[in-house]
Amino acid sequence: MQQPETPKRNHQQIPYRRSTALWKGSLCFLFLLLCVSLLWIIVDGQAERLETIYYSIAAVLGMWLIGPLFFMFLSRLTRTPAVLLSWDDESISTGKRRIPWSRIRKIEHASPARSKWLLSASPMIVLFLKDGTRSHIQTDHLFNKKELNQAVTLLQETLQEQQQNG
């Protein structure tokens, strides 16, 4: 007896390179070591009064701006699998969320300015939903401009196919 065919699910994904997260995370780590070294110079008493002010400001600002990037790259480096998002015929999945194609109106990419806390805001893929809301998918600085454009174009083409088939 033959089993009924199950419909094939067109499963695709947009992976990122762990090596990108590794080298960017390593650069952040080296910078954080420099900040800690500046603080150590102050604590050890090797800095003069004026240098103490400069070193402490530089160390705190360096940790404030680079620290979150380091942990972002570290989390991407340890994440398994190394996939930014995936999708099938039903929905897009970002790991935590699943958004059905039927709810998505259009897809674009955005490059926001700095956040309100002066932290680096990474380029993102924006899903404009039919209810007027938006869903942002952070790329965490893991793609260059060409790779990001290719990913957005692929998602836009897939959305167009889903809208035609649905």
Short mmCIF file of N, CA and C in Angstrom, two decimals:
data_model
loop_
_atom_site.label_atom_id
_atom_site.label_comp_id
_atom_site.label_asym_id
_atom_site.label_seq_id
_atom_site.Cartn_x
_atom_site.Cartn_y
_atom_site.Cartn_z
N MET A 1 0.84 -1.17 0.00
CA MET A 1 0.00 0.00 0.00
C MET A 1 0.89 1.24 0.00
N GLN A 2 0.51 2.18 -0.84
CA GLN A 2 1.31 3.38 -0.98
C GLN A 2 0.85 4.46 0.00
N GLN A 3 1.80 5.11 0.60
CA GLN A 3 1.47 6.19 1.53
C GLN A 3 1.17 7.46 0.75
N PRO A 4 0.21 8.26 1.21
CA PRO A 4 -0.07 9.50 0.51
C PRO A 4 1.12 10.44 0.60
N GLU A 5 1.32 11.17 -0.50
CA GLU A 5 2.44 12.11 -0.53
C GLU A 5 2.14 13.30 0.35
N THR A 6 3.14 13.66 1.12
CA THR A 6 3.01 14.88 1.90
C THR A 6 3.57 16.03 1.06
N PRO A 7 2.96 17.20 1.16
CA PRO A 7 3.47 18.30 0.36
C PRO A 7 4.89 18.65 0.78
N LYS A 8 5.74 18.92 -0.22
CA LYS A 8 7.12 19.29 0.07
C LYS A 8 7.15 20.70 0.61
N ARG A 9 7.91 20.88 1.63
CA ARG A 9 8.08 22.20 2.22
C ARG A 9 9.35 22.80 1.64
N ASN A 10 9.23 23.96 1.07
CA ASN A 10 10.36 24.65 0.49
C ASN A 10 11.09 25.37 1.63
N HIS A 11 12.05 24.69 2.26
CA HIS A 11 12.75 25.24 3.42
C HIS A 11 14.07 25.87 2.98
N GLN A 12 14.20 27.16 3.24
CA GLN A 12 15.43 27.87 2.92
C GLN A 12 15.88 28.65 4.14
N GLN A 13 17.13 29.11 4.09
CA GLN A 13 17.65 29.87 5.21
C GLN A 13 18.71 30.85 4.75
N ILE A 14 18.96 31.83 5.60
CA ILE A 14 20.02 32.80 5.37
C ILE A 14 21.03 32.61 6.50
N PRO A 15 22.13 31.91 6.18
CA PRO A 15 23.15 31.68 7.20
C PRO A 15 24.14 32.86 7.27
N TYR A 16 24.89 32.91 8.34
CA TYR A 16 26.00 33.86 8.45
C TYR A 16 27.27 33.08 8.72
N ARG A 17 28.39 33.71 8.45
CA ARG A 17 29.68 33.03 8.65
C ARG A 17 30.15 33.23 10.10
N ARG A 18 30.42 32.14 10.76
CA ARG A 18 30.95 32.22 12.13
C ARG A 18 32.28 32.95 12.16
N SER A 19 33.05 32.83 11.07
CA SER A 19 34.35 33.49 11.03
C SER A 19 34.19 35.01 11.13
N THR A 20 33.12 35.55 10.57
CA THR A 20 32.87 36.99 10.68
C THR A 20 32.61 37.37 12.13
N ALA A 21 31.79 36.59 12.82
CA ALA A 21 31.52 36.85 14.24
C ALA A 21 32.80 36.68 15.05
N LEU A 22 33.65 35.73 14.68
CA LEU A 22 34.89 35.49 15.42
C LEU A 22 35.86 36.65 15.29
N TRP A 23 36.13 37.10 14.06
CA TRP A 23 37.13 38.16 13.93
C TRP A 23 36.60 39.50 14.44
N LYS A 24 35.32 39.78 14.26
CA LYS A 24 34.78 41.03 14.80
C LYS A 24 34.72 40.98 16.32
N GLY A 25 34.36 39.84 16.87
CA GLY A 25 34.35 39.67 18.31
C GLY A 25 35.75 39.76 18.90
N SER A 26 36.74 39.23 18.18
CA SER A 26 38.13 39.30 18.64
C SER A 26 38.63 40.74 18.68
N LEU A 27 38.29 41.52 17.67
CA LEU A 27 38.67 42.93 17.67
C LEU A 27 38.03 43.67 18.84
N CYS A 28 36.78 43.38 19.11
CA CYS A 28 36.10 44.00 20.25
C CYS A 28 36.78 43.59 21.56
N PHE A 29 37.15 42.32 21.66
CA PHE A 29 37.81 41.83 22.86
C PHE A 29 39.15 42.54 23.08
N LEU A 30 39.93 42.72 22.01
CA LEU A 30 41.21 43.43 22.13
C LEU A 30 41.00 44.87 22.59
N PHE A 31 39.97 45.50 22.06
CA PHE A 31 39.67 46.87 22.46
C PHE A 31 39.25 46.92 23.93
N LEU A 32 38.47 45.94 24.37
CA LEU A 32 38.08 45.89 25.78
C LEU A 32 39.29 45.64 26.68
N LEU A 33 40.26 44.86 26.22
CA LEU A 33 41.49 44.66 26.98
C LEU A 33 42.26 45.98 27.12
N LEU A 34 42.26 46.77 26.07
CA LEU A 34 42.89 48.09 26.12
C LEU A 34 42.20 48.96 27.17
N CYS A 35 40.90 48.93 27.22
CA CYS A 35 40.14 49.70 28.21
C CYS A 35 40.47 49.25 29.63
N VAL A 36 40.56 47.95 29.84
CA VAL A 36 40.92 47.42 31.15
C VAL A 36 42.35 47.81 31.50
N SER A 37 43.23 47.82 30.50
CA SER A 37 44.62 48.25 30.74
C SER A 37 44.68 49.69 31.20
N LEU A 38 43.87 50.54 30.59
CA LEU A 38 43.83 51.94 31.01
C LEU A 38 43.38 52.06 32.46
N LEU A 39 42.37 51.29 32.83
CA LEU A 39 41.91 51.30 34.21
C LEU A 39 42.99 50.78 35.16
N TRP A 40 43.71 49.77 34.73
CA TRP A 40 44.78 49.21 35.56
C TRP A 40 45.90 50.24 35.78
N ILE A 41 46.21 51.00 34.75
CA ILE A 41 47.22 52.06 34.87
C ILE A 41 46.80 53.07 35.93
N ILE A 42 45.51 53.39 35.96
CA ILE A 42 45.00 54.34 36.95
C ILE A 42 45.09 53.73 38.35
N VAL A 43 44.61 52.50 38.50
CA VAL A 43 44.59 51.84 39.81
C VAL A 43 46.01 51.63 40.34
N ASP A 44 46.93 51.31 39.45
CA ASP A 44 48.31 51.05 39.83
C ASP A 44 49.07 52.33 40.19
N GLY A 45 48.47 53.48 39.88
CA GLY A 45 49.09 54.75 40.24
C GLY A 45 50.16 55.22 39.27
N GLN A 46 50.17 54.68 38.07
CA GLN A 46 51.19 55.06 37.08
C GLN A 46 50.78 56.29 36.27
N ALA A 47 49.55 56.74 36.44
CA ALA A 47 49.07 57.89 35.67
C ALA A 47 49.09 59.15 36.53
N GLU A 48 49.41 60.26 35.87
CA GLU A 48 49.35 61.54 36.56
C GLU A 48 47.90 61.98 36.68
N ARG A 49 47.68 63.07 37.36
CA ARG A 49 46.33 63.54 37.64
C ARG A 49 45.53 63.77 36.36
N LEU A 50 46.07 64.47 35.39
CA LEU A 50 45.35 64.75 34.15
C LEU A 50 45.15 63.48 33.32
N GLU A 51 46.17 62.63 33.29
CA GLU A 51 46.05 61.36 32.57
C GLU A 51 44.96 60.48 33.19
N THR A 52 44.81 60.54 34.49
CA THR A 52 43.79 59.75 35.18
C THR A 52 42.40 60.10 34.65
N ILE A 53 42.16 61.38 34.46
CA ILE A 53 40.86 61.81 33.93
C ILE A 53 40.66 61.28 32.51
N TYR A 54 41.66 61.49 31.65
CA TYR A 54 41.55 61.04 30.26
C TYR A 54 41.40 59.53 30.15
N TYR A 55 42.23 58.80 30.89
CA TYR A 55 42.20 57.34 30.82
C TYR A 55 40.88 56.78 31.32
N SER A 56 40.37 57.34 32.41
CA SER A 56 39.10 56.82 32.96
C SER A 56 37.95 57.11 32.00
N ILE A 57 37.91 58.30 31.39
CA ILE A 57 36.86 58.61 30.42
C ILE A 57 36.97 57.69 29.21
N ALA A 58 38.19 57.51 28.70
CA ALA A 58 38.39 56.64 27.53
C ALA A 58 38.00 55.20 27.84
N ALA A 59 38.36 54.72 29.02
CA ALA A 59 38.05 53.32 29.38
C ALA A 59 36.55 53.12 29.52
N VAL A 60 35.88 54.02 30.20
CA VAL A 60 34.43 53.86 30.41
C VAL A 60 33.68 53.98 29.08
N LEU A 61 34.02 54.98 28.28
CA LEU A 61 33.36 55.12 26.97
C LEU A 61 33.64 53.92 26.06
N GLY A 62 34.88 53.44 26.08
CA GLY A 62 35.23 52.28 25.26
C GLY A 62 34.43 51.05 25.65
N MET A 63 34.31 50.83 26.95
CA MET A 63 33.53 49.68 27.42
C MET A 63 32.05 49.86 27.11
N TRP A 64 31.55 51.07 27.23
CA TRP A 64 30.14 51.37 26.96
C TRP A 64 29.80 51.11 25.49
N LEU A 65 30.69 51.53 24.60
CA LEU A 65 30.40 51.42 23.16
C LEU A 65 30.74 50.05 22.59
N ILE A 66 31.80 49.43 23.05
CA ILE A 66 32.29 48.18 22.45
C ILE A 66 31.80 46.95 23.21
N GLY A 67 31.55 47.06 24.50
CA GLY A 67 31.12 45.92 25.29
C GLY A 67 29.90 45.20 24.74
N PRO A 68 28.81 45.93 24.43
CA PRO A 68 27.63 45.26 23.87
C PRO A 68 27.91 44.56 22.54
N LEU A 69 28.79 45.16 21.71
CA LEU A 69 29.14 44.51 20.44
C LEU A 69 29.86 43.20 20.69
N PHE A 70 30.78 43.19 21.66
CA PHE A 70 31.50 41.97 21.98
C PHE A 70 30.55 40.85 22.35
N PHE A 71 29.60 41.14 23.24
CA PHE A 71 28.66 40.11 23.68
C PHE A 71 27.71 39.69 22.56
N MET A 72 27.37 40.63 21.67
CA MET A 72 26.52 40.30 20.52
C MET A 72 27.25 39.30 19.62
N PHE A 73 28.54 39.60 19.30
CA PHE A 73 29.30 38.69 18.45
C PHE A 73 29.55 37.36 19.14
N LEU A 74 29.79 37.38 20.44
CA LEU A 74 29.99 36.14 21.19
C LEU A 74 28.74 35.27 21.15
N SER A 75 27.57 35.88 21.29
CA SER A 75 26.33 35.09 21.25
C SER A 75 26.11 34.51 19.85
N ARG A 76 26.44 35.27 18.81
CA ARG A 76 26.30 34.76 17.44
C ARG A 76 27.31 33.67 17.16
N LEU A 77 28.49 33.77 17.75
CA LEU A 77 29.52 32.76 17.55
C LEU A 77 29.13 31.43 18.17
N THR A 78 28.44 31.48 19.30
CA THR A 78 28.08 30.25 20.01
C THR A 78 26.72 29.70 19.62
N ARG A 79 25.96 30.44 18.84
CA ARG A 79 24.62 30.00 18.45
C ARG A 79 24.70 28.86 17.44
N THR A 80 23.87 27.86 17.64
CA THR A 80 23.81 26.73 16.72
C THR A 80 22.38 26.56 16.26
N PRO A 81 22.11 26.50 15.01
CA PRO A 81 23.00 26.67 13.87
C PRO A 81 23.26 28.16 13.59
N ALA A 82 24.23 28.42 12.73
CA ALA A 82 24.60 29.79 12.39
C ALA A 82 23.68 30.32 11.30
N VAL A 83 22.42 30.54 11.67
CA VAL A 83 21.40 30.97 10.72
C VAL A 83 20.72 32.22 11.26
N LEU A 84 20.65 33.26 10.42
CA LEU A 84 19.97 34.48 10.83
C LEU A 84 18.47 34.27 10.83
N LEU A 85 17.96 33.71 9.73
CA LEU A 85 16.54 33.39 9.64
C LEU A 85 16.34 32.29 8.63
N SER A 86 15.20 31.63 8.74
CA SER A 86 14.85 30.56 7.81
C SER A 86 13.38 30.69 7.47
N TRP A 87 12.97 30.01 6.41
CA TRP A 87 11.56 30.05 6.03
C TRP A 87 11.18 28.81 5.25
N ASP A 88 9.89 28.57 5.24
CA ASP A 88 9.32 27.50 4.44
C ASP A 88 8.12 28.09 3.71
N ASP A 89 7.26 27.24 3.19
CA ASP A 89 6.10 27.73 2.43
C ASP A 89 5.07 28.42 3.31
N GLU A 90 5.16 28.23 4.61
CA GLU A 90 4.16 28.77 5.54
C GLU A 90 4.57 30.09 6.18
N SER A 91 5.85 30.18 6.63
CA SER A 91 6.24 31.33 7.43
C SER A 91 7.75 31.56 7.44
N ILE A 92 8.12 32.72 7.97
CA ILE A 92 9.52 33.06 8.23
C ILE A 92 9.77 32.80 9.71
N SER A 93 10.93 32.22 10.01
CA SER A 93 11.28 31.95 11.40
C SER A 93 12.61 32.64 11.71
N THR A 94 12.62 33.40 12.80
CA THR A 94 13.85 34.06 13.25
C THR A 94 14.44 33.36 14.46
N GLY A 95 14.04 32.16 14.69
CA GLY A 95 14.50 31.42 15.86
C GLY A 95 13.48 31.50 16.98
N LYS A 96 13.12 32.72 17.38
CA LYS A 96 12.16 32.91 18.46
C LYS A 96 10.75 33.12 17.93
N ARG A 97 10.65 33.75 16.77
CA ARG A 97 9.33 34.11 16.23
C ARG A 97 9.10 33.43 14.90
N ARG A 98 7.84 33.16 14.64
CA ARG A 98 7.40 32.67 13.33
C ARG A 98 6.35 33.64 12.82
N ILE A 99 6.57 34.17 11.62
CA ILE A 99 5.63 35.12 11.02
C ILE A 99 5.12 34.52 9.72
N PRO A 100 3.83 34.27 9.64
CA PRO A 100 3.27 33.70 8.41
C PRO A 100 3.42 34.67 7.22
N TRP A 101 3.66 34.10 6.05
CA TRP A 101 3.79 34.91 4.83
C TRP A 101 2.53 35.73 4.59
N SER A 102 1.40 35.18 4.96
CA SER A 102 0.12 35.86 4.70
C SER A 102 -0.01 37.16 5.49
N ARG A 103 0.77 37.35 6.53
CA ARG A 103 0.71 38.58 7.33
C ARG A 103 1.67 39.65 6.84
N ILE A 104 2.61 39.28 5.93
CA ILE A 104 3.65 40.21 5.50
C ILE A 104 3.21 40.97 4.24
N ARG A 105 3.33 42.29 4.31
CA ARG A 105 2.98 43.14 3.17
C ARG A 105 4.19 43.39 2.28
N LYS A 106 5.33 43.77 2.87
CA LYS A 106 6.56 43.97 2.10
C LYS A 106 7.77 43.80 3.01
N ILE A 107 8.94 43.65 2.34
CA ILE A 107 10.20 43.43 3.05
C ILE A 107 11.22 44.43 2.51
N GLU A 108 11.93 45.08 3.42
CA GLU A 108 12.99 46.02 3.05
C GLU A 108 14.13 45.87 4.03
N HIS A 109 15.23 46.55 3.72
CA HIS A 109 16.29 46.61 4.72
C HIS A 109 16.48 48.06 5.13
N ALA A 110 16.93 48.25 6.35
CA ALA A 110 17.11 49.59 6.90
C ALA A 110 18.45 49.65 7.61
N SER A 111 19.04 50.81 7.55
CA SER A 111 20.30 51.07 8.26
C SER A 111 20.06 52.22 9.23
N PRO A 112 19.66 51.89 10.44
CA PRO A 112 19.33 52.95 11.40
C PRO A 112 20.56 53.72 11.85
N ALA A 113 20.31 54.92 12.35
CA ALA A 113 21.37 55.71 12.95
C ALA A 113 21.70 55.11 14.32
N ARG A 114 22.50 55.78 15.07
CA ARG A 114 22.84 55.28 16.40
C ARG A 114 21.60 55.23 17.28
N SER A 115 21.64 54.36 18.25
CA SER A 115 20.53 54.25 19.19
C SER A 115 20.54 55.44 20.14
N LYS A 116 19.51 55.54 20.94
CA LYS A 116 19.43 56.68 21.85
C LYS A 116 20.53 56.65 22.92
N TRP A 117 21.17 55.52 23.14
CA TRP A 117 22.25 55.43 24.11
C TRP A 117 23.62 55.48 23.44
N LEU A 118 23.66 55.94 22.20
CA LEU A 118 24.89 56.06 21.40
C LEU A 118 25.53 54.72 21.08
N LEU A 119 24.77 53.64 21.20
CA LEU A 119 25.30 52.33 20.87
C LEU A 119 25.12 52.08 19.38
N SER A 120 25.94 51.23 18.83
CA SER A 120 25.88 50.93 17.41
C SER A 120 24.62 50.13 17.08
N ALA A 121 23.85 50.63 16.13
CA ALA A 121 22.65 49.92 15.68
C ALA A 121 22.97 49.23 14.36
N SER A 122 22.79 47.93 14.31
CA SER A 122 23.15 47.19 13.11
C SER A 122 22.07 47.32 12.04
N PRO A 123 22.47 47.13 10.78
CA PRO A 123 21.45 47.10 9.73
C PRO A 123 20.45 45.99 10.02
N MET A 124 19.24 46.16 9.55
CA MET A 124 18.21 45.17 9.85
C MET A 124 17.33 44.93 8.64
N ILE A 125 16.66 43.80 8.67
CA ILE A 125 15.65 43.47 7.68
C ILE A 125 14.31 43.81 8.33
N VAL A 126 13.52 44.59 7.62
CA VAL A 126 12.24 45.04 8.18
C VAL A 126 11.10 44.34 7.44
N LEU A 127 10.24 43.68 8.21
CA LEU A 127 9.04 43.05 7.66
C LEU A 127 7.86 43.97 7.97
N PHE A 128 7.27 44.54 6.95
CA PHE A 128 6.09 45.38 7.12
C PHE A 128 4.87 44.47 7.09
N LEU A 129 4.14 44.43 8.18
CA LEU A 129 3.00 43.52 8.29
C LEU A 129 1.72 44.20 7.84
N LYS A 130 0.76 43.41 7.46
CA LYS A 130 -0.51 43.93 6.93
C LYS A 130 -1.33 44.68 7.98
N ASP A 131 -1.07 44.43 9.25
CA ASP A 131 -1.81 45.14 10.30
C ASP A 131 -1.20 46.51 10.62
N GLY A 132 -0.17 46.91 9.85
CA GLY A 132 0.44 48.22 10.03
C GLY A 132 1.66 48.21 10.94
N THR A 133 1.96 47.10 11.56
CA THR A 133 3.14 47.02 12.43
C THR A 133 4.34 46.56 11.62
N ARG A 134 5.50 46.62 12.27
CA ARG A 134 6.73 46.17 11.64
C ARG A 134 7.44 45.18 12.55
N SER A 135 8.15 44.27 11.94
CA SER A 135 8.98 43.33 12.69
C SER A 135 10.41 43.50 12.18
N HIS A 136 11.33 43.73 13.11
CA HIS A 136 12.73 43.96 12.75
C HIS A 136 13.57 42.73 13.02
N ILE A 137 14.42 42.40 12.05
CA ILE A 137 15.35 41.28 12.20
C ILE A 137 16.75 41.88 12.15
N GLN A 138 17.41 41.91 13.30
CA GLN A 138 18.75 42.49 13.39
C GLN A 138 19.75 41.59 12.68
N THR A 139 20.65 42.19 11.91
CA THR A 139 21.69 41.41 11.24
C THR A 139 22.99 41.39 12.03
N ASP A 140 23.05 42.17 13.10
CA ASP A 140 24.20 42.18 14.01
C ASP A 140 25.54 42.38 13.32
N HIS A 141 25.59 43.18 12.29
CA HIS A 141 26.83 43.51 11.56
C HIS A 141 27.52 42.26 11.00
N LEU A 142 26.77 41.21 10.69
CA LEU A 142 27.38 39.97 10.22
C LEU A 142 27.44 39.87 8.69
N PHE A 143 26.82 40.80 7.99
CA PHE A 143 26.81 40.78 6.53
C PHE A 143 27.40 42.06 5.99
N ASN A 144 28.09 41.94 4.84
CA ASN A 144 28.49 43.16 4.17
C ASN A 144 27.30 43.68 3.36
N LYS A 145 27.46 44.81 2.73
CA LYS A 145 26.33 45.44 2.03
C LYS A 145 25.79 44.55 0.91
N LYS A 146 26.69 43.90 0.17
CA LYS A 146 26.27 43.04 -0.94
C LYS A 146 25.48 41.83 -0.43
N GLU A 147 25.97 41.19 0.63
CA GLU A 147 25.29 40.02 1.20
C GLU A 147 23.92 40.41 1.74
N LEU A 148 23.84 41.56 2.39
CA LEU A 148 22.56 42.01 2.93
C LEU A 148 21.56 42.28 1.80
N ASN A 149 22.02 42.94 0.74
CA ASN A 149 21.14 43.21 -0.40
C ASN A 149 20.66 41.91 -1.06
N GLN A 150 21.56 40.92 -1.17
CA GLN A 150 21.17 39.64 -1.75
C GLN A 150 20.13 38.94 -0.88
N ALA A 151 20.32 38.99 0.44
CA ALA A 151 19.36 38.35 1.35
C ALA A 151 17.99 39.01 1.25
N VAL A 152 17.96 40.34 1.22
CA VAL A 152 16.69 41.06 1.13
C VAL A 152 16.01 40.78 -0.20
N THR A 153 16.78 40.76 -1.28
CA THR A 153 16.22 40.47 -2.60
C THR A 153 15.63 39.07 -2.63
N LEU A 154 16.31 38.10 -2.06
CA LEU A 154 15.80 36.73 -2.00
C LEU A 154 14.49 36.66 -1.21
N LEU A 155 14.45 37.36 -0.08
CA LEU A 155 13.22 37.38 0.71
C LEU A 155 12.08 38.08 -0.03
N GLN A 156 12.38 39.17 -0.73
CA GLN A 156 11.35 39.87 -1.49
C GLN A 156 10.80 38.99 -2.61
N GLU A 157 11.68 38.27 -3.29
CA GLU A 157 11.23 37.36 -4.36
C GLU A 157 10.37 36.24 -3.78
N THR A 158 10.77 35.71 -2.65
CA THR A 158 10.00 34.64 -2.01
C THR A 158 8.64 35.16 -1.57
N LEU A 159 8.60 36.36 -1.02
CA LEU A 159 7.31 36.96 -0.63
C LEU A 159 6.40 37.13 -1.85
N GLN A 160 6.98 37.57 -2.95
CA GLN A 160 6.19 37.75 -4.18
C GLN A 160 5.62 36.41 -4.65
N GLU A 161 6.42 35.35 -4.62
CA GLU A 161 5.95 34.02 -4.99
C GLU A 161 4.83 33.56 -4.06
N GLN A 162 5.01 33.79 -2.77
CA GLN A 162 3.99 33.37 -1.79
C GLN A 162 2.68 34.12 -2.01
N GLN A 163 2.78 35.40 -2.34
CA GLN A 163 1.57 36.19 -2.59
C GLN A 163 0.84 35.74 -3.86
N GLN A 164 1.61 35.33 -4.87
CA GLN A 164 1.01 34.85 -6.11
C GLN A 164 0.38 33.47 -5.92
N ASN A 165 1.04 32.62 -5.13
CA ASN A 165 0.52 31.27 -4.89
C ASN A 165 -0.61 31.23 -3.88
N GLY A 166 -0.62 32.22 -3.00
CA GLY A 166 -1.61 32.20 -1.91
C GLY A 166 -2.85 32.88 -2.31
#
